[in-house]
Amino acid sequence: QVQLQESGPGLVKPSETLSLICTVSGVSISSYSWTWIRQPAGKGLECIGRIYRSGSTDYNPSLKSRVTMSLDTSKNQLSLKLSSVTAADTAVYFCARDALLWAFDYWGQGTLVTVSS
Amino acid sequence: EIVLTQSPDTLSLSPGERATLSCRASQSVSSSYLAWYQQKPGQAPRLLIYGASNRATGIPDRFSGSGSGTDFTLTINRLEPEDFAVYYCQQYDSSPRTFGQGTKVEIK
């Protein structure tokens, strides 16, 4: 059974860096691509970017200058860093498996990150 | 980027009725790389349909998807109480992957 679990600080100060981890179980992260999505309260879904099993990345141009994604195959984890955050980055952050033809087939439950001083 | 526009924003229906949700793309979505997700409050989205018309594992057959190019439809036959939720379409043909704004299916 594939499971994903996001973790990280729930509160980040403006101008600082948001850092999240997604721990994957039931499958090797080296076998698939993975994606991060966020959702502000009461709003829609936005893809932040994805990381291929090779470790190469594809970021949303709207966030590209501030985003870094990486894989830790030894821990079966993926990470997201978003720098210079503002209140507009307050959202629930999800990780999901990008199964190519099969779309985003497994999701974590999401973690709320609030940007506030 | 490909912009997806869903209609209507809200659909008010009774259990047992049929729901028809629309998703229109600003440019053609090739190879039908179009998916539909269901999201309930406080939960992650759940994949319903991929490749425009293929049901994901464990999805009841009352859910069906159709369409190609720029126009896609999600149909829910005989709405069950657990089907009242927000539905999103998504294109995964080009980067960045984008979602529609969502259609809320509410109990009438």
CSV table of C-alpha atoms in Angstrom, one decimal:
chain,number,residue,atom,x,y,z
A,1,GLN,CA,0.0,0.0,0.0
A,2,VAL,CA,1.5,3.3,-1.1
A,3,GLN,CA,1.4,6.0,1.5
A,4,LEU,CA,2.7,9.6,1.6
A,5,GLN,CA,3.1,11.8,4.7
A,6,GLU,CA,4.0,15.4,4.7
A,7,SER,CA,5.8,17.0,7.7
A,8,GLY,CA,7.4,20.2,8.6
A,9,PRO,CA,6.9,23.5,10.5
A,10,GLY,CA,3.4,24.7,10.6
A,11,LEU,CA,4.4,28.3,11.0
A,12,VAL,CA,7.1,30.2,9.0
A,13,LYS,CA,8.0,33.8,9.3
A,14,PRO,CA,7.8,36.2,6.3
A,15,SER,CA,11.0,36.3,4.2
A,16,GLU,CA,12.2,32.9,5.6
A,17,THR,CA,12.3,29.5,3.9
A,18,LEU,CA,9.5,27.0,4.1
A,19,SER,CA,10.9,23.4,4.3
A,20,LEU,CA,8.7,20.3,4.0
A,21,ILE,CA,9.4,16.6,3.8
A,22,CYS,CA,7.3,14.0,2.2
A,23,THR,CA,7.9,10.4,3.5
A,24,VAL,CA,6.9,7.7,1.1
A,25,SER,CA,6.2,4.1,2.1
A,26,GLY,CA,5.1,1.1,0.0
A,27,VAL,CA,7.1,2.0,-3.1
A,28,SER,CA,10.6,3.2,-3.9
A,29,ILE,CA,10.8,6.9,-4.7
A,30,SER,CA,13.4,6.0,-7.4
A,31,SER,CA,10.6,4.3,-9.4
A,32,TYR,CA,8.4,7.3,-10.0
A,33,SER,CA,8.1,11.1,-10.4
A,34,TRP,CA,6.7,13.1,-7.5
A,35,THR,CA,5.0,16.4,-7.3
A,36,TRP,CA,4.1,19.1,-4.8
A,37,ILE,CA,0.8,20.9,-4.9
A,38,ARG,CA,-0.6,23.6,-2.7
A,39,GLN,CA,-4.1,24.9,-1.8
A,40,PRO,CA,-4.8,28.2,0.0
A,41,ALA,CA,-7.8,28.0,2.3
A,42,GLY,CA,-11.0,27.9,0.3
A,43,LYS,CA,-9.2,28.0,-3.0
A,44,GLY,CA,-8.1,25.8,-5.8
A,45,LEU,CA,-5.1,23.6,-6.4
A,46,GLU,CA,-1.7,24.8,-7.7
A,47,CYS,CA,1.1,22.6,-8.9
A,48,ILE,CA,4.4,23.8,-7.5
A,49,GLY,CA,6.5,21.5,-9.5
A,50,ARG,CA,7.7,17.9,-9.9
A,51,ILE,CA,10.9,15.9,-9.5
A,52,TYR,CA,11.7,13.0,-11.7
A,53,ARG,CA,13.2,9.8,-10.4
A,54,SER,CA,16.5,10.9,-11.9
A,55,GLY,CA,16.4,13.9,-9.6
A,56,SER,CA,15.8,16.4,-12.4
A,57,THR,CA,13.1,19.0,-11.7
A,58,ASP,CA,10.4,20.9,-13.5
A,59,TYR,CA,9.1,23.9,-11.5
A,60,ASN,CA,6.1,26.1,-12.1
A,61,PRO,CA,7.4,29.3,-13.7
A,62,SER,CA,5.4,31.4,-11.2
A,63,LEU,CA,7.5,29.9,-8.4
A,64,LYS,CA,10.6,28.8,-10.1
A,65,SER,CA,13.0,31.4,-8.7
A,66,ARG,CA,12.1,30.4,-5.1
A,67,VAL,CA,11.6,26.6,-5.3
A,68,THR,CA,14.0,23.7,-4.7
A,69,MET,CA,13.0,20.1,-4.7
A,70,SER,CA,15.2,17.1,-4.0
A,71,LEU,CA,15.1,13.3,-3.3
A,72,ASP,CA,16.7,11.4,-0.5
A,73,THR,CA,16.6,7.8,-1.7
A,74,SER,CA,18.2,6.5,1.5
A,75,LYS,CA,15.3,7.7,3.5
A,76,ASN,CA,12.7,7.3,0.7
A,77,GLN,CA,11.8,11.0,1.2
A,78,LEU,CA,11.3,14.0,-1.0
A,79,SER,CA,11.7,17.6,0.1
A,80,LEU,CA,10.4,21.0,-0.8
A,81,LYS,CA,12.0,24.3,-0.1
A,82,LEU,CA,10.3,27.6,-0.8
A,83,SER,CA,12.3,30.7,-0.1
A,84,SER,CA,11.4,34.3,0.7
A,85,VAL,CA,7.9,33.4,1.7
A,86,THR,CA,5.0,35.9,2.2
A,87,ALA,CA,1.5,35.6,3.5
A,88,ALA,CA,0.5,34.6,-0.1
A,89,ASP,CA,2.3,31.3,0.5
A,90,THR,CA,0.0,30.3,3.3
A,91,ALA,CA,-1.7,27.1,2.2
A,92,VAL,CA,-2.1,23.4,2.7
A,93,TYR,CA,0.8,21.7,0.9
A,94,PHE,CA,0.4,18.2,-0.6
A,95,CYS,CA,2.9,15.8,-2.1
A,96,ALA,CA,1.6,13.3,-4.6
A,97,ARG,CA,2.9,10.6,-6.9
A,98,ASP,CA,3.1,11.7,-10.5
A,99,ALA,CA,2.3,8.4,-12.3
A,100,LEU,CA,2.6,9.9,-15.8
A,101,LEU,CA,-0.3,8.4,-17.9
A,102,TRP,CA,-2.1,7.7,-14.6
A,103,ALA,CA,-2.0,11.3,-13.3
A,104,PHE,CA,-1.6,11.9,-9.6
A,105,ASP,CA,-2.7,8.7,-8.2
A,106,TYR,CA,-1.5,8.8,-4.5
A,107,TRP,CA,-1.6,11.9,-2.3
A,108,GLY,CA,-0.5,12.7,1.2
A,109,GLN,CA,-3.1,14.1,3.6
A,110,GLY,CA,-1.5,17.6,3.4
A,111,THR,CA,0.1,19.9,5.9
A,112,LEU,CA,-1.0,23.4,6.6
A,113,VAL,CA,1.8,26.0,6.5
A,114,THR,CA,1.0,29.5,7.8
A,115,VAL,CA,3.3,32.4,7.0
A,116,SER,CA,3.1,35.0,9.8
A,117,SER,CA,5.4,36.9,12.1
B,1,GLU,CA,0.2,27.4,-19.6
B,2,ILE,CA,-3.1,25.6,-20.3
B,3,VAL,CA,-6.0,27.2,-18.5
B,4,LEU,CA,-8.9,25.0,-17.5
B,5,THR,CA,-12.3,26.5,-16.9
B,6,GLN,CA,-14.9,24.4,-15.2
B,7,SER,CA,-18.7,24.9,-15.3
B,8,PRO,CA,-20.8,25.4,-13.5
B,9,ASP,CA,-19.2,26.6,-10.3
B,10,THR,CA,-21.9,25.0,-8.2
B,11,LEU,CA,-24.3,22.3,-9.0
B,12,SER,CA,-27.3,21.7,-6.7
B,13,LEU,CA,-28.8,18.3,-7.0
B,14,SER,CA,-30.6,15.6,-5.1
B,15,PRO,CA,-29.4,12.1,-4.3
B,16,GLY,CA,-30.2,9.8,-7.2
B,17,GLU,CA,-29.9,12.5,-9.8
B,18,ARG,CA,-27.3,12.7,-12.5
B,19,ALA,CA,-24.5,15.3,-12.3
B,20,THR,CA,-22.8,16.6,-15.5
B,21,LEU,CA,-19.6,18.6,-15.0
B,22,SER,CA,-17.8,20.4,-17.7
B,23,CYS,CA,-14.1,21.3,-18.2
B,24,ARG,CA,-12.9,23.4,-21.1
B,25,ALA,CA,-9.2,23.9,-21.9
B,26,SER,CA,-7.6,27.0,-23.4
B,27,GLN,CA,-5.7,24.8,-25.9
B,28,SER,CA,-6.0,21.2,-27.0
B,29,VAL,CA,-5.0,18.6,-24.4
B,30,SER,CA,-3.2,16.0,-26.4
B,31,SER,CA,-3.4,12.3,-25.8
B,32,SER,CA,-6.3,13.0,-23.5
B,33,TYR,CA,-4.0,13.7,-20.5
B,34,LEU,CA,-7.0,14.9,-18.6
B,35,ALA,CA,-7.9,13.8,-15.1
B,36,TRP,CA,-10.7,14.4,-12.6
B,37,TYR,CA,-10.4,14.5,-8.8
B,38,GLN,CA,-12.9,14.6,-6.0
B,39,GLN,CA,-12.1,16.5,-2.8
B,40,LYS,CA,-14.0,16.6,0.4
B,41,PRO,CA,-13.4,19.1,3.2
B,42,GLY,CA,-10.2,18.5,5.1
B,43,GLN,CA,-9.1,15.8,2.8
B,44,ALA,CA,-6.6,15.4,-0.1
B,45,PRO,CA,-8.0,15.2,-3.6
B,46,ARG,CA,-8.8,11.6,-4.8
B,47,LEU,CA,-8.1,10.6,-8.4
B,48,LEU,CA,-11.3,9.5,-10.1
B,49,ILE,CA,-10.6,9.5,-13.8
B,50,TYR,CA,-7.3,9.6,-15.8
B,51,GLY,CA,-6.7,9.7,-19.5
B,52,ALA,CA,-10.1,11.5,-19.9
B,53,SER,CA,-12.2,8.3,-19.6
B,54,ASN,CA,-10.4,5.7,-17.5
B,55,ARG,CA,-11.6,5.1,-13.9
B,56,ALA,CA,-8.9,4.9,-11.3
B,57,THR,CA,-8.7,1.8,-9.1
B,58,GLY,CA,-11.7,1.4,-6.8
B,59,ILE,CA,-13.8,4.1,-8.4
B,60,PRO,CA,-17.5,3.1,-8.8
B,61,ASP,CA,-18.8,2.8,-12.3
B,62,ARG,CA,-21.4,5.6,-11.7
B,63,PHE,CA,-18.4,7.9,-12.4
B,64,SER,CA,-17.5,8.3,-16.1
B,65,GLY,CA,-15.4,10.7,-18.1
B,66,SER,CA,-15.5,11.7,-21.7
B,67,GLY,CA,-14.2,14.2,-24.2
B,68,SER,CA,-11.1,15.1,-26.1
B,69,GLY,CA,-9.3,18.1,-27.4
B,70,THR,CA,-10.5,21.1,-25.4
B,71,ASP,CA,-13.9,19.8,-24.0
B,72,PHE,CA,-14.2,17.2,-21.3
B,73,THR,CA,-17.1,16.0,-19.1
B,74,LEU,CA,-17.4,14.2,-15.9
B,75,THR,CA,-20.7,12.4,-15.4
B,76,ILE,CA,-21.9,11.0,-12.0
B,77,ASN,CA,-25.0,8.8,-12.4
B,78,ARG,CA,-27.3,8.3,-9.5
B,79,LEU,CA,-25.6,10.6,-7.0
B,80,GLU,CA,-24.9,9.0,-3.6
B,81,PRO,CA,-24.7,11.0,-0.4
B,82,GLU,CA,-20.9,10.5,-0.4
B,83,ASP,CA,-20.6,12.1,-3.8
B,84,PHE,CA,-21.4,15.6,-2.6
B,85,ALA,CA,-18.0,17.3,-2.8
B,86,VAL,CA,-15.8,19.5,-5.0
B,87,TYR,CA,-14.5,18.2,-8.3
B,88,TYR,CA,-11.4,19.4,-10.1
B,89,CYS,CA,-10.2,18.7,-13.6
B,90,GLN,CA,-6.5,18.7,-14.3
B,91,GLN,CA,-4.4,18.5,-17.5
B,92,TYR,CA,-1.1,16.7,-17.3
B,93,ASP,CA,-0.2,17.1,-21.0
B,94,SER,CA,2.1,20.1,-20.5
B,95,SER,CA,4.0,21.9,-17.8
B,96,PRO,CA,3.0,23.4,-15.6
B,97,ARG,CA,0.2,20.9,-14.8
B,98,THR,CA,-2.9,22.9,-14.1
B,99,PHE,CA,-6.2,22.4,-12.4
B,100,GLY,CA,-9.6,23.9,-13.1
B,101,GLN,CA,-11.1,26.1,-10.4
B,102,GLY,CA,-13.4,23.4,-9.2
B,103,THR,CA,-17.1,22.6,-9.3
B,104,LYS,CA,-19.0,22.1,-6.0
B,105,VAL,CA,-21.7,19.5,-6.1
B,106,GLU,CA,-24.0,20.3,-3.3
B,107,ILE,CA,-27.2,18.8,-1.9
B,108,LYS,CA,-30.3,20.5,-3.1
